[in-house]
PDB file of C-alpha atoms in Angstrom:
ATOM      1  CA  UNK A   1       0.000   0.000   0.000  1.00 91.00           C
ATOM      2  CA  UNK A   2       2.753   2.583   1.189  1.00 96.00           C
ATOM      3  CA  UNK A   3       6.680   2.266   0.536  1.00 96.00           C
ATOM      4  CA  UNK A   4       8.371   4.976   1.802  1.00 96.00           C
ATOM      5  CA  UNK A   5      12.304   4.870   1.083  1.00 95.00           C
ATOM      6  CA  UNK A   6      15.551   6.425   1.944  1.00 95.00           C
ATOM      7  CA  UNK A   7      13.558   9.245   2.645  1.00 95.00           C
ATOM      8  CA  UNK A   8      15.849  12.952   3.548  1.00 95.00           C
ATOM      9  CA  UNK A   9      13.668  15.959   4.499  1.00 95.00           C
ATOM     10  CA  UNK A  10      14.924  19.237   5.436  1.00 94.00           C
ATOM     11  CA  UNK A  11      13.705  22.293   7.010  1.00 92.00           C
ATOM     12  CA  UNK A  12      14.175  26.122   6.070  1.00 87.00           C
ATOM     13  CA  UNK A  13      17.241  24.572   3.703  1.00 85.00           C
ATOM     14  CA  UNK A  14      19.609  23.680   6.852  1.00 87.00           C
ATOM     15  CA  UNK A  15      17.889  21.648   9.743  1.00 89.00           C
ATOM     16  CA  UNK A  16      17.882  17.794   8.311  1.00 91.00           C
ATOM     17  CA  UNK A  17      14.573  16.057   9.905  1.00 91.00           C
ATOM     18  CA  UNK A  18      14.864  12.553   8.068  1.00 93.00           C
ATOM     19  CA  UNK A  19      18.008  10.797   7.233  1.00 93.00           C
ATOM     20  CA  UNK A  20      17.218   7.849   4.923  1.00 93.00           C
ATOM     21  CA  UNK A  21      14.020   6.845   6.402  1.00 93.00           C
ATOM     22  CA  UNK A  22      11.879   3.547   4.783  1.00 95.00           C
ATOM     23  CA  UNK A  23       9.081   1.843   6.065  1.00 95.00           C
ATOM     24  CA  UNK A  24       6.149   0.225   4.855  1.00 95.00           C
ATOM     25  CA  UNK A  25       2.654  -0.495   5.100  1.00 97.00           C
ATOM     26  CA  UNK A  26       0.959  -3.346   3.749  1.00 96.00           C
ATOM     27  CA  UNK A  27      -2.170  -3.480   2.373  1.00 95.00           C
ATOM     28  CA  UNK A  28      -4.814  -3.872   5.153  1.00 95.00           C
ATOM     29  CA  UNK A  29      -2.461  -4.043   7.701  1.00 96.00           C
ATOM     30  CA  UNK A  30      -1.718  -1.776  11.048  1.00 97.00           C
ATOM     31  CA  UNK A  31       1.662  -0.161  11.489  1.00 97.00           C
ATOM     32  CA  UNK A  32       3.309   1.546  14.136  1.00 95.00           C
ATOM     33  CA  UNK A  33       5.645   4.240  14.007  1.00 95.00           C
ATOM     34  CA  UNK A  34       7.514   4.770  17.615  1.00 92.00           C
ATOM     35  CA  UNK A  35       9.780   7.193  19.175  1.00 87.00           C
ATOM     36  CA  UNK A  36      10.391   9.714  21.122  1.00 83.00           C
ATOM     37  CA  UNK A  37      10.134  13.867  20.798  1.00 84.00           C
ATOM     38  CA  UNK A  38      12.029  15.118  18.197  1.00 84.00           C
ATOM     39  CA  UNK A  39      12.804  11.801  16.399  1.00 88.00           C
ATOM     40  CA  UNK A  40      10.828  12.394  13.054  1.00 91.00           C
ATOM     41  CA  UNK A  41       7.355  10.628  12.903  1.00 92.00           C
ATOM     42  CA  UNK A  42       5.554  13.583  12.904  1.00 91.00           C
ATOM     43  CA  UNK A  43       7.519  14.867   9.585  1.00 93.00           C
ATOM     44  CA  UNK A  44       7.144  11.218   8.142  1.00 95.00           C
ATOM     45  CA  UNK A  45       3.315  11.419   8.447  1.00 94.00           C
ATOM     46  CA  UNK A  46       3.680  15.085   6.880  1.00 93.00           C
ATOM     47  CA  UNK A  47       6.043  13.763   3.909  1.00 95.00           C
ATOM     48  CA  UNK A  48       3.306  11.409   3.242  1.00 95.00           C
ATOM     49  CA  UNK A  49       0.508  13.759   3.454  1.00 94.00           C
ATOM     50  CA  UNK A  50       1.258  16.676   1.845  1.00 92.00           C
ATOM     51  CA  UNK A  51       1.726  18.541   4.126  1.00 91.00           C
ATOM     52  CA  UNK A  52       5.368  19.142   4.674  1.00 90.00           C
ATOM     53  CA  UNK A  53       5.844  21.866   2.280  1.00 86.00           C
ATOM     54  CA  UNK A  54       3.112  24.295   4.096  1.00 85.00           C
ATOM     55  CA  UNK A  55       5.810  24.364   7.344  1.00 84.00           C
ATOM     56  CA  UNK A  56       8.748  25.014   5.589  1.00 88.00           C
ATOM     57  CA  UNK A  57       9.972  21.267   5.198  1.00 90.00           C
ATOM     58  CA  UNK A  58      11.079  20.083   1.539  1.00 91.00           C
ATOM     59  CA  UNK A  59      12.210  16.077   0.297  1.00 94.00           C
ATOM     60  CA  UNK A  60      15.575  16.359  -0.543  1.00 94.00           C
ATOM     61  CA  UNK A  61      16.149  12.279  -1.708  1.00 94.00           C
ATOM     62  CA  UNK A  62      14.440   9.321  -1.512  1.00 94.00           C
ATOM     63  CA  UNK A  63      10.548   8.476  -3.058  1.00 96.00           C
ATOM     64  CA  UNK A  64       7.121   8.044  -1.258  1.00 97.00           C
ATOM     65  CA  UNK A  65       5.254   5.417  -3.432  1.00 96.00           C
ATOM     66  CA  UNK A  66       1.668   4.980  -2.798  1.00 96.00           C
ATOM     67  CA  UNK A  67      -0.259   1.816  -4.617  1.00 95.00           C
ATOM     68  CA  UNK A  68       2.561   1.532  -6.848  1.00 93.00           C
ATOM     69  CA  UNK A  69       3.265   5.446  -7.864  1.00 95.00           C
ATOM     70  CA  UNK A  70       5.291   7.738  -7.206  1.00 96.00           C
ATOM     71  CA  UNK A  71       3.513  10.854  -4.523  1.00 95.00           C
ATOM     72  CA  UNK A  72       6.532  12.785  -4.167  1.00 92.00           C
ATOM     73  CA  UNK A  73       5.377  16.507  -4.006  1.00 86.00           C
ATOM     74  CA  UNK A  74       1.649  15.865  -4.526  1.00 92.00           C
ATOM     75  CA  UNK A  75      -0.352  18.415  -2.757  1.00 92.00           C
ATOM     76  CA  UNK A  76      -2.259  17.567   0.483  1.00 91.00           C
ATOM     77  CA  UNK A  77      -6.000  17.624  -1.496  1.00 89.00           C
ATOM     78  CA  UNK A  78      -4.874  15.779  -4.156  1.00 92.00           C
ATOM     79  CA  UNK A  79      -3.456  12.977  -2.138  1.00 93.00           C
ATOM     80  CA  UNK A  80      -7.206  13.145  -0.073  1.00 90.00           C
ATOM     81  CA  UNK A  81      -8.529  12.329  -3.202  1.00 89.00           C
ATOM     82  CA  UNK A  82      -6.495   9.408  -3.778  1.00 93.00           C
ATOM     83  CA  UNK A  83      -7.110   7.866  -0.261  1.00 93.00           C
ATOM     84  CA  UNK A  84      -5.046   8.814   2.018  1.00 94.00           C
ATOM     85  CA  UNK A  85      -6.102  10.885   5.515  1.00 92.00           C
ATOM     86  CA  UNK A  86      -4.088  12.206   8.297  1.00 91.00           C
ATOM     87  CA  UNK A  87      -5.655  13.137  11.363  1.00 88.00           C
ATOM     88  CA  UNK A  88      -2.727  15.258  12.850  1.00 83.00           C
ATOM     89  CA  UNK A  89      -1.990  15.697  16.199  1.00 76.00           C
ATOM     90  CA  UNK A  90      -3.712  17.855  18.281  1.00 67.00           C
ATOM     91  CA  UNK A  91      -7.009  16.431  16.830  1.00 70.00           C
ATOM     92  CA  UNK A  92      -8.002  19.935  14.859  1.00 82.00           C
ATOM     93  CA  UNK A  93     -11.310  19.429  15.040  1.00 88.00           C
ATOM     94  CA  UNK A  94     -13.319  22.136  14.135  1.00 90.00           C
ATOM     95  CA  UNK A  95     -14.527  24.133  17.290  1.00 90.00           C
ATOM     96  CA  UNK A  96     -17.217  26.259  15.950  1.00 92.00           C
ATOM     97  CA  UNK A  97     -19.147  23.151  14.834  1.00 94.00           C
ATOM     98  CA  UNK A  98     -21.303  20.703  15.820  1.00 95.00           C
ATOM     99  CA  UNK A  99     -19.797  17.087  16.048  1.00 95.00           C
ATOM    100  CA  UNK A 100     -22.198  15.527  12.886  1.00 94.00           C
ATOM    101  CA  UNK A 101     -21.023  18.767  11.015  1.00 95.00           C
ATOM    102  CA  UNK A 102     -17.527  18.059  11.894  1.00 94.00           C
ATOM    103  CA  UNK A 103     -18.304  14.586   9.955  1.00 94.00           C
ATOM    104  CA  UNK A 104     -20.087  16.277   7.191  1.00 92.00           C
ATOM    105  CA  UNK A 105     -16.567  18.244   6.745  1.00 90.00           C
ATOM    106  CA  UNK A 106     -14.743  14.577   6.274  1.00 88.00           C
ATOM    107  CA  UNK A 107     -16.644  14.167   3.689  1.00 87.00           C
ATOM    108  CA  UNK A 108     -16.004  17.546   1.755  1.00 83.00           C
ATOM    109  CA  UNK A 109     -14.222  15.411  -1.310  1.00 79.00           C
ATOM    110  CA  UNK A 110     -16.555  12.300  -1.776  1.00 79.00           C
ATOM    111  CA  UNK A 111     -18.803  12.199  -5.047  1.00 82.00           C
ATOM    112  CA  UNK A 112     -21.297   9.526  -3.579  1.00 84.00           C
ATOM    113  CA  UNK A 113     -23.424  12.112  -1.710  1.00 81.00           C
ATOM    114  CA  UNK A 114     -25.917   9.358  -1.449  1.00 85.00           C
ATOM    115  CA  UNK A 115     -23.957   7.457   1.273  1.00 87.00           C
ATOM    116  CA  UNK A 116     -22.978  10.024   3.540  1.00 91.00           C
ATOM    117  CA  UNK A 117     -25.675   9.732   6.324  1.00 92.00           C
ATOM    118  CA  UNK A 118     -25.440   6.150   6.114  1.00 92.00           C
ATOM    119  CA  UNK A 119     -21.566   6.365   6.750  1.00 92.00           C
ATOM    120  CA  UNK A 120     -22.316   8.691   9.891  1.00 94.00           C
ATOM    121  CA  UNK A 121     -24.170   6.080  11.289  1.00 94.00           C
ATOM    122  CA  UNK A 122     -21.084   3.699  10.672  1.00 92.00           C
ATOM    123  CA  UNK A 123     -19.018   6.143  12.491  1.00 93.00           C
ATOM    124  CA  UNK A 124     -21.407   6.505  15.807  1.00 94.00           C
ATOM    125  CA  UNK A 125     -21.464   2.368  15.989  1.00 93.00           C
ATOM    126  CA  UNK A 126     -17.968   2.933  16.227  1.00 92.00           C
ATOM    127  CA  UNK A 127     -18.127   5.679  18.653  1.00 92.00           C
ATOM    128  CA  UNK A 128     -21.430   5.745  20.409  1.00 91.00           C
ATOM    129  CA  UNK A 129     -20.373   8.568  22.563  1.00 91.00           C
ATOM    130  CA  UNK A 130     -20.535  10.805  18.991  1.00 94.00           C
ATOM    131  CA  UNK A 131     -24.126   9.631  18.947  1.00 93.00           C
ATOM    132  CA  UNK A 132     -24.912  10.743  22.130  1.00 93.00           C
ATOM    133  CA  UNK A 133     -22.976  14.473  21.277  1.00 93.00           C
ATOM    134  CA  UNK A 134     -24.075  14.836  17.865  1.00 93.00           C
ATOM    135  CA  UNK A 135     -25.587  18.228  17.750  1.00 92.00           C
ATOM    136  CA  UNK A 136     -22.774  19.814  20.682  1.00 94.00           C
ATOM    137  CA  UNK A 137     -20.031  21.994  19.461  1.00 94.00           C
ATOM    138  CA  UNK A 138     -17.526  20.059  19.027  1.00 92.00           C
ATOM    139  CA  UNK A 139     -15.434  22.468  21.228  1.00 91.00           C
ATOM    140  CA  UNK A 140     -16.948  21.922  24.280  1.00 93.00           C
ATOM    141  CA  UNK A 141     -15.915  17.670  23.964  1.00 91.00           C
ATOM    142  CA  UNK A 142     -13.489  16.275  25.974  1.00 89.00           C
ATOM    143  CA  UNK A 143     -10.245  15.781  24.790  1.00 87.00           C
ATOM    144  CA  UNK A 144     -11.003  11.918  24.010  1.00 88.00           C
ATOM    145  CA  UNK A 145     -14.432  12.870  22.598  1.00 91.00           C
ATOM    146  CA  UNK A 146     -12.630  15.067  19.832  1.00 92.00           C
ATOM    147  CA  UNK A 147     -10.036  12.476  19.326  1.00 90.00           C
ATOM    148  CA  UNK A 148     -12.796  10.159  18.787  1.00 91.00           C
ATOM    149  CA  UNK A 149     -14.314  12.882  16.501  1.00 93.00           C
ATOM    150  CA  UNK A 150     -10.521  13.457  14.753  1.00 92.00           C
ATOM    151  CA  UNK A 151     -10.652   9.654  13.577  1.00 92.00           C
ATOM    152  CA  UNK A 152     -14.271   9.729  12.583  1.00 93.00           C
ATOM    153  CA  UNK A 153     -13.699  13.031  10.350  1.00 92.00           C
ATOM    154  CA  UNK A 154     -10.759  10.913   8.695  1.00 90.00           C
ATOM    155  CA  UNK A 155     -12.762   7.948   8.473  1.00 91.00           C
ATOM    156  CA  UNK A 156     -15.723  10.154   6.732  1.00 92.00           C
ATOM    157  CA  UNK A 157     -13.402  10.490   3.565  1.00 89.00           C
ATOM    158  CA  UNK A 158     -13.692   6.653   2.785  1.00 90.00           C
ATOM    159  CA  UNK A 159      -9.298   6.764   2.894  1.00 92.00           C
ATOM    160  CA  UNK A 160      -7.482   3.565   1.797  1.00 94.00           C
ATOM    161  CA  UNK A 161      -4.510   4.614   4.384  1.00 96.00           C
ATOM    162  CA  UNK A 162      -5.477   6.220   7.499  1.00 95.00           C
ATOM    163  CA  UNK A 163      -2.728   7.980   9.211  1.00 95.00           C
ATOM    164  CA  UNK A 164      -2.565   8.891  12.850  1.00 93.00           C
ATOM    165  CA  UNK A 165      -0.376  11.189  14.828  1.00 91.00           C
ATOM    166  CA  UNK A 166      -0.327  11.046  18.836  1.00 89.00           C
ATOM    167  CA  UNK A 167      -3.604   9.696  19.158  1.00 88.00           C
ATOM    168  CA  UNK A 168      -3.192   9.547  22.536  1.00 86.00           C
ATOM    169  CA  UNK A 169      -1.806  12.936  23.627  1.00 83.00           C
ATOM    170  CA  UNK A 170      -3.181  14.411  26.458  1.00 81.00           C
ATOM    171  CA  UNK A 171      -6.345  11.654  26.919  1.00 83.00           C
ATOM    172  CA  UNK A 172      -6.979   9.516  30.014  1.00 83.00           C
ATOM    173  CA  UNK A 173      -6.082   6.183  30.108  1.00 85.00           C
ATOM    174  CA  UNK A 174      -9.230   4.205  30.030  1.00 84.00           C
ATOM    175  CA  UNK A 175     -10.105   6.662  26.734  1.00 86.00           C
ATOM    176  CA  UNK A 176      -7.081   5.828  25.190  1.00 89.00           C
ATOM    177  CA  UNK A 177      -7.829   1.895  25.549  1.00 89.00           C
ATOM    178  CA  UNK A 178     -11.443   2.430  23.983  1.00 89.00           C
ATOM    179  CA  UNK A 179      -9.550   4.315  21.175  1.00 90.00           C
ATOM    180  CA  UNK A 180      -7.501   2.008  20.142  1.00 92.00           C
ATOM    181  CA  UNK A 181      -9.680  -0.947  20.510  1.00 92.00           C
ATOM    182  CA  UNK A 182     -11.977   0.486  17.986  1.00 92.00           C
ATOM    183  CA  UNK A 183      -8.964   1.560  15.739  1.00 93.00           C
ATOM    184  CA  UNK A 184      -8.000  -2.249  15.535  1.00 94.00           C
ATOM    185  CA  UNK A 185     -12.015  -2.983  15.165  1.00 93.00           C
ATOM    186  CA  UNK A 186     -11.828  -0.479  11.955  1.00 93.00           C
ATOM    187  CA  UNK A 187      -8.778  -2.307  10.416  1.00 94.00           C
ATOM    188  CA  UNK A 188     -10.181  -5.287  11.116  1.00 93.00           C
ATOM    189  CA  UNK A 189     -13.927  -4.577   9.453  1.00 92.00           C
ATOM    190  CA  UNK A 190     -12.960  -2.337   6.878  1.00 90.00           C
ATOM    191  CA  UNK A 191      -9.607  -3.631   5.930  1.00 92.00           C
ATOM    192  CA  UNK A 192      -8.232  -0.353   6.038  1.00 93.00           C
ATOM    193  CA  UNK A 193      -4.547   0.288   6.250  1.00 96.00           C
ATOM    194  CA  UNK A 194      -3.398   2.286   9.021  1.00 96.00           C
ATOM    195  CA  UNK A 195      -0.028   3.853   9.995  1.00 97.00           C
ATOM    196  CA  UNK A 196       0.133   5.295  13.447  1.00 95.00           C
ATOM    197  CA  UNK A 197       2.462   7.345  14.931  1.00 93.00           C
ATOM    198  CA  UNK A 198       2.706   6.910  18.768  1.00 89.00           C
ATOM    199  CA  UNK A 199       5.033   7.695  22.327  1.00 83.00           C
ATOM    200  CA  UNK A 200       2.466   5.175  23.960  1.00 85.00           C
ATOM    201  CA  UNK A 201       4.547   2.198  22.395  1.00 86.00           C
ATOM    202  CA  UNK A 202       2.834  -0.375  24.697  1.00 88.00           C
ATOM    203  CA  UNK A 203      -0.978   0.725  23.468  1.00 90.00           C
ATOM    204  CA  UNK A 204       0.035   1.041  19.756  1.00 92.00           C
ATOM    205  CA  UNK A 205       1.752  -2.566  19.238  1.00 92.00           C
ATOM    206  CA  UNK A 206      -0.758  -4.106  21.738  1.00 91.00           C
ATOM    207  CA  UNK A 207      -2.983  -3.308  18.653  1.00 94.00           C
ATOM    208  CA  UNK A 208      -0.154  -3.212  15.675  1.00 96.00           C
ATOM    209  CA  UNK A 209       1.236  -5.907  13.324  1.00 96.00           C
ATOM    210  CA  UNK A 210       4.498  -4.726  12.595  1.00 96.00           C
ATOM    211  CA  UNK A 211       6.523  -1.771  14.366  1.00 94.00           C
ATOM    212  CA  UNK A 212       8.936   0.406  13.548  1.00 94.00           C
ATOM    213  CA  UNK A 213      10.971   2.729  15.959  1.00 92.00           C
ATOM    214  CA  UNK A 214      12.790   5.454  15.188  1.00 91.00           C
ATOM    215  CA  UNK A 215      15.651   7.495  16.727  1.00 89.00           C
ATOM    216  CA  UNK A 216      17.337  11.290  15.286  1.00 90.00           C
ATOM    217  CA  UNK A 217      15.536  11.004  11.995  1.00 92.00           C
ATOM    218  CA  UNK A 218      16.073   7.350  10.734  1.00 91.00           C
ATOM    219  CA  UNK A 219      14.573   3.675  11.876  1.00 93.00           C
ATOM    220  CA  UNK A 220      16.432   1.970  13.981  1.00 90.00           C
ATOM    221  CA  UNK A 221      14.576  -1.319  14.694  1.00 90.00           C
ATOM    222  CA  UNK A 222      11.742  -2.803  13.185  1.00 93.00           C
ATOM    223  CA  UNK A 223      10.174  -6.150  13.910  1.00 93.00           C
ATOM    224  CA  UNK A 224       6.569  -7.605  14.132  1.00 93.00           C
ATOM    225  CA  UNK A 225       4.530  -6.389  17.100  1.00 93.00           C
ATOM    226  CA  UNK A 226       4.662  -9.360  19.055  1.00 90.00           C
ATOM    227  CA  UNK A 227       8.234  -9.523  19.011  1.00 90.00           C
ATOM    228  CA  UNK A 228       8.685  -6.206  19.910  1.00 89.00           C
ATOM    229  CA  UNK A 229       7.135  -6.477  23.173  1.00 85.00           C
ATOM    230  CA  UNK A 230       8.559  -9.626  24.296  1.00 84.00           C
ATOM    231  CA  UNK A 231      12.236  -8.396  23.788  1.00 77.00           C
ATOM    232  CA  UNK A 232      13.378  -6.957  27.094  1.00 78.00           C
ATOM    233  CA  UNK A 233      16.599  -5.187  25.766  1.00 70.00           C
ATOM    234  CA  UNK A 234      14.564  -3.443  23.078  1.00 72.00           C
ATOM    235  CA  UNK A 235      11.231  -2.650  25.079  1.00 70.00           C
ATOM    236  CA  UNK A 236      13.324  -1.388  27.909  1.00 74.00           C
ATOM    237  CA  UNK A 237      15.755   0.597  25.866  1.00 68.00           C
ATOM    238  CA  UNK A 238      13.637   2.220  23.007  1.00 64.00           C
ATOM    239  CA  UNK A 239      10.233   1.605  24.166  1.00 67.00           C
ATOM    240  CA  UNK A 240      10.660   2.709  28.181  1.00 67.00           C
ATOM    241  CA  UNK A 241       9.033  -0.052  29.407  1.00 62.00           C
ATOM    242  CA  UNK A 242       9.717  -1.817  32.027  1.00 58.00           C
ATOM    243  CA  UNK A 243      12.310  -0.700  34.452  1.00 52.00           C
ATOM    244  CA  UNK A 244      14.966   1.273  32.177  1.00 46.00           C
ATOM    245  CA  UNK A 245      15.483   3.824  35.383  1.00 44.00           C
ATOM    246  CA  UNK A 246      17.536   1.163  36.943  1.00 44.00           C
ATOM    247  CA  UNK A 247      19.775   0.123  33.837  1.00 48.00           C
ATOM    248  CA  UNK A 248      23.220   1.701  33.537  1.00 46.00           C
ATOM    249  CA  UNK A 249      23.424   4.508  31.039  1.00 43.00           C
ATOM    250  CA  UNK A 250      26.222   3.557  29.694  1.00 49.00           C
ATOM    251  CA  UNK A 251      24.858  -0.110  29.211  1.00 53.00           C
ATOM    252  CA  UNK A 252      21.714   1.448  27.277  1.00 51.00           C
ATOM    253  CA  UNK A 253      23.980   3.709  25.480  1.00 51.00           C
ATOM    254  CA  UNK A 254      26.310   0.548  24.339  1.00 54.00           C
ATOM    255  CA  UNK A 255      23.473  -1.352  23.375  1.00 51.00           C
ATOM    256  CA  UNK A 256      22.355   0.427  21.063  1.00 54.00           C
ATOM    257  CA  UNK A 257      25.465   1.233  19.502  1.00 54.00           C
ATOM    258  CA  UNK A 258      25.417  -2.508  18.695  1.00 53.00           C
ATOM    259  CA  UNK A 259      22.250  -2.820  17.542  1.00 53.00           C
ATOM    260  CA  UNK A 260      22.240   0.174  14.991  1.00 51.00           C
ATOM    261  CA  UNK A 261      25.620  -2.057  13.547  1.00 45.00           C
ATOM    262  CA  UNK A 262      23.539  -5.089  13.652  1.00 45.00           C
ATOM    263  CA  UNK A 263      20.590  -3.590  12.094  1.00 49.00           C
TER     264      UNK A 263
END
């Protein structure tokens, strides 16, 4: 579905964001994108979007191929149109509207008028808590209600590759569960490919098949979910969990010197 590779992106012409980045995403298939602040998801997800050029950013090497072409420097609408959504971080709902016209707005590109209420209703079996808030501003939601609004606005423009950016930023924890279950139940119902970029490494490969993490602009470990998890070193090291606070700096430092030469 998505093959991005040996991707470079720099910033006002000096700051270098991405340093030979590739990943992909199989058809159907969720994948997550880990790391911590400052690493480079965010400008990954905006390479692929469209976005990158409206914040200064510009692809310096490497391609972005998307169902077999080539998307480098496609603008953001056009790439809508050809299935791909990002709900960015933040959620960026809008405020000033209510939550069934935020949905409505989703759906700003779609020819098949005909299907649009029916695809609301889709989207409030997903998130019955939408139902319940349909006519409220969407300002006045929670932060987990408007995330839950964010992915339903994406969802709205019937995308072939969803991506996601911090999903869980700044929502409680028992919201950020229900999230991600029903991101998994979307993949798993609609087939839809997903890429999501997360800190919460735990949550997103709990629900992920294959996981990539990335450190100063480039991957530095990839695996399948599963076996991301259940590798102490790696889950400890790059993922903070489990009890890194008592590991030797050095030790952390070393591994992953050897790894990046493995790798």
């Amino acid at each position: 579905m998505l093959q991005v590779n040996n991707l470079e992106v720099v910033y006002q012409k000096i700051i270098l964001a991405l340093k030979g980045m590739s990943l992909h995403v199989p058809e159907g298939k969720i994948v997550a994108l880990l790391g911590s602040n400052g690493a480079g998801k965010s400008t990954t997800l905006k390479s692929i979007s469209g976005l990158l050029a409206g914040e200064g950013g510009q692809i310096t090497d490497g391609t972005i191929e998307f169902q077999g072409k080539k998307i480098n420097g496609v603008t953001a609408d056009a790439l809508v149109k050809q299935g791909i959504f990002l709900s960015m971080e933040g959620r960026r709902i809008f405020k000033d509207l209510t939550v069934e016209e935020n949905l409505m707005a989703g759906a700003y590109t779609r020819k098949d008028r005909s299907n649009i209420k029916a695809d609301i209703e889709k989207i409030y079996g997903y998130f019955p808590k939408l139902k319940m808030l349909q006519s409220r501003k969407a300002g006045f939601l929670s932060g987990g209600e408007q995330q839950m609004l964010a992915i339903g606005r994406g969802l709205m423009a019937k995308p072939k590759l969803l991506l996601l950016d911090e999903p869980s930023l700044g929502i409680a924890p028992l919201l950020v569960k229900e999230i991600f279950q029903n991101i998994k139940k979307i993949n798993e119902e609609e087939g839809m490919s997903i890429l999501v970029v997360e800190q919460n490494a735990n949550v997103a490969l709990s629900i992920a098949h294959y996981g990539y993490i990335m450190e100063n602009g480039r991957v530095v470990m990839q695996g399948d979910a599963a076996s991301l998890l259940s590798n102490t070193e790696i889950s400890e090291h790059y993922l903070g969990i489990g009890k890194e606070e008592e590991k030797n700096y050095k030790e952390a430092k070393s591994y992953r010197r050897r790894q990046r030469v493995v790798w």
